[in-house]
Short mmCIF file of C-alpha atoms in Angstrom, two decimals:
data_model
loop_
_atom_site.label_atom_id
_atom_site.label_comp_id
_atom_site.label_asym_id
_atom_site.label_seq_id
_atom_site.Cartn_x
_atom_site.Cartn_y
_atom_site.Cartn_z
CA UNK L 68 -14.59 -40.29 -14.79
CA UNK L 69 -12.56 -37.54 -16.41
CA UNK L 70 -15.54 -35.45 -17.49
CA UNK L 71 -16.54 -32.33 -15.61
CA UNK L 72 -19.43 -29.97 -16.17
CA UNK L 73 -17.13 -26.97 -16.61
CA UNK L 74 -18.41 -24.11 -14.45
CA UNK L 75 -15.48 -21.97 -15.55
CA UNK L 76 -16.85 -21.76 -19.07
CA UNK L 77 -20.35 -20.83 -17.88
CA UNK L 78 -19.48 -17.68 -15.90
CA UNK L 79 -17.77 -14.40 -16.75
CA UNK L 80 -14.74 -14.35 -14.45
CA UNK L 81 -13.77 -10.84 -15.61
CA UNK L 82 -16.58 -9.14 -13.68
CA UNK L 83 -18.67 -9.44 -10.55
CA UNK L 84 -22.24 -8.37 -9.80
CA UNK L 85 -23.56 -7.54 -6.32
CA UNK L 86 -27.26 -8.00 -5.57
CA UNK L 87 -29.41 -7.79 -2.44
CA UNK L 88 -32.42 -10.01 -2.14
CA UNK L 89 -34.52 -12.53 -0.25
CA UNK L 90 -33.73 -16.24 -0.22
CA UNK L 91 -36.46 -18.32 -1.87
CA UNK L 92 -34.66 -21.67 -1.89
CA UNK L 93 -31.46 -23.16 -0.46
CA UNK L 94 -30.43 -26.41 -2.14
CA UNK L 95 -27.85 -28.36 -0.14
CA UNK L 96 -27.01 -31.00 -2.74
CA UNK L 97 -24.26 -32.48 -4.88
CA UNK L 98 -22.56 -31.61 -7.08
CA UNK L 99 -23.03 -27.95 -6.02
CA UNK L 100 -24.98 -26.02 -3.42
CA UNK L 101 -27.45 -23.51 -4.92
CA UNK L 102 -29.03 -20.37 -3.49
CA UNK L 103 -32.10 -18.94 -5.18
CA UNK L 104 -33.13 -15.42 -4.21
CA UNK L 105 -35.52 -12.69 -5.34
CA UNK L 106 -34.10 -9.30 -6.28
CA UNK L 107 -36.38 -6.29 -6.70
CA UNK L 108 -35.31 -3.55 -9.12
CA UNK L 109 -36.04 0.19 -8.81
CA UNK L 110 -39.39 -0.22 -10.59
CA UNK L 111 -40.43 -3.03 -8.24
CA UNK L 112 -39.98 -5.86 -10.75
CA UNK L 113 -38.78 -9.06 -9.05
CA UNK L 114 -36.24 -11.36 -10.69
CA UNK L 115 -35.35 -14.74 -9.21
CA UNK L 116 -31.57 -15.19 -9.30
CA UNK L 117 -29.52 -18.30 -8.71
CA UNK L 118 -26.07 -18.54 -7.18
CA UNK L 119 -24.07 -21.73 -7.59
CA UNK L 120 -21.42 -22.54 -4.99
CA UNK L 121 -18.97 -25.35 -4.40
CA UNK L 122 -19.97 -28.84 -3.29
CA UNK L 123 -21.45 -29.42 0.17
CA UNK L 124 -18.19 -30.98 1.39
CA UNK L 125 -16.24 -27.85 0.39
CA UNK L 126 -18.86 -25.48 1.84
CA UNK L 127 -18.84 -27.45 5.12
CA UNK L 128 -15.18 -26.47 5.51
CA UNK L 129 -16.38 -22.85 5.48
CA UNK L 130 -18.89 -23.58 8.25
CA UNK L 131 -21.95 -24.06 6.05
CA UNK L 132 -24.62 -26.71 6.55
CA UNK L 133 -28.16 -27.61 5.51
CA UNK L 134 -29.57 -24.81 7.71
CA UNK L 135 -27.13 -22.02 6.80
CA UNK L 136 -29.84 -20.15 4.89
CA UNK L 137 -33.61 -20.34 5.00
CA UNK L 138 -36.43 -18.94 2.91
CA UNK L 139 -37.03 -15.30 3.77
CA UNK L 140 -33.43 -14.52 4.77
CA UNK L 141 -32.16 -11.17 3.47
CA UNK L 142 -28.75 -11.56 1.83
CA UNK L 143 -26.29 -9.60 -0.26
CA UNK L 144 -24.68 -11.75 -2.92
CA UNK L 145 -21.65 -10.99 -5.08
CA UNK L 146 -21.24 -13.36 -7.99
CA UNK L 147 -19.53 -13.99 -11.27
CA UNK L 148 -22.46 -13.68 -13.71
CA UNK L 149 -23.58 -16.08 -16.40
CA UNK L 150 -21.92 -15.44 -19.76
CA UNK L 151 -25.29 -15.69 -21.53
CA UNK L 152 -27.03 -13.04 -19.44
CA UNK L 153 -29.38 -15.26 -17.45
CA UNK L 154 -30.02 -14.36 -13.77
CA UNK L 155 -27.46 -16.87 -12.57
CA UNK L 156 -23.90 -16.73 -11.31
CA UNK L 157 -21.21 -18.40 -9.26
CA UNK L 158 -20.96 -17.20 -5.66
CA UNK L 159 -17.97 -15.01 -4.85
CA UNK L 160 -19.21 -13.51 -1.57
CA UNK L 161 -22.33 -13.66 0.60
CA UNK L 162 -23.31 -11.34 3.43
CA UNK L 163 -25.46 -13.46 5.74
CA UNK L 164 -28.56 -12.12 7.56
CA UNK L 165 -26.52 -11.73 10.77
CA UNK L 166 -23.86 -9.69 8.92
CA UNK L 167 -21.04 -12.22 8.77
CA UNK L 168 -19.45 -12.76 5.39
CA UNK L 169 -18.51 -15.84 3.40
CA UNK L 170 -15.85 -14.78 0.89
CA UNK L 171 -15.02 -17.33 -1.80
CA UNK L 172 -13.50 -14.77 -4.19
CA UNK L 173 -9.92 -15.34 -3.04
CA UNK L 174 -9.99 -18.91 -4.31
CA UNK L 175 -9.73 -20.09 -7.85
CA UNK L 176 -13.35 -19.20 -8.63
CA UNK L 177 -15.73 -21.70 -10.18
CA UNK L 178 -14.53 -25.26 -10.65
#
């Protein structure tokens, strides 16, 4: 009961990366909500990124729910990137399709 998966050790909290892409999957699940999204580079190559967030109960406090994002939504995501260079990070800020912003960067960062 004292173990934790340690998100803080997985992400580089000294930098943030901002990406714009299209949602391909929104996973509303415990222990963390995940957003998967396609990002196209200047040459047209598409990379599927993942953004981990807090648990559903925490995200609900910020107004999120199972239908907050849907496949095809255009989003801008700022995240703390994976320390090992994979296309994954912990969500710091998300600009929703309607322009409103969820900013998690003022908190303690990943759990």
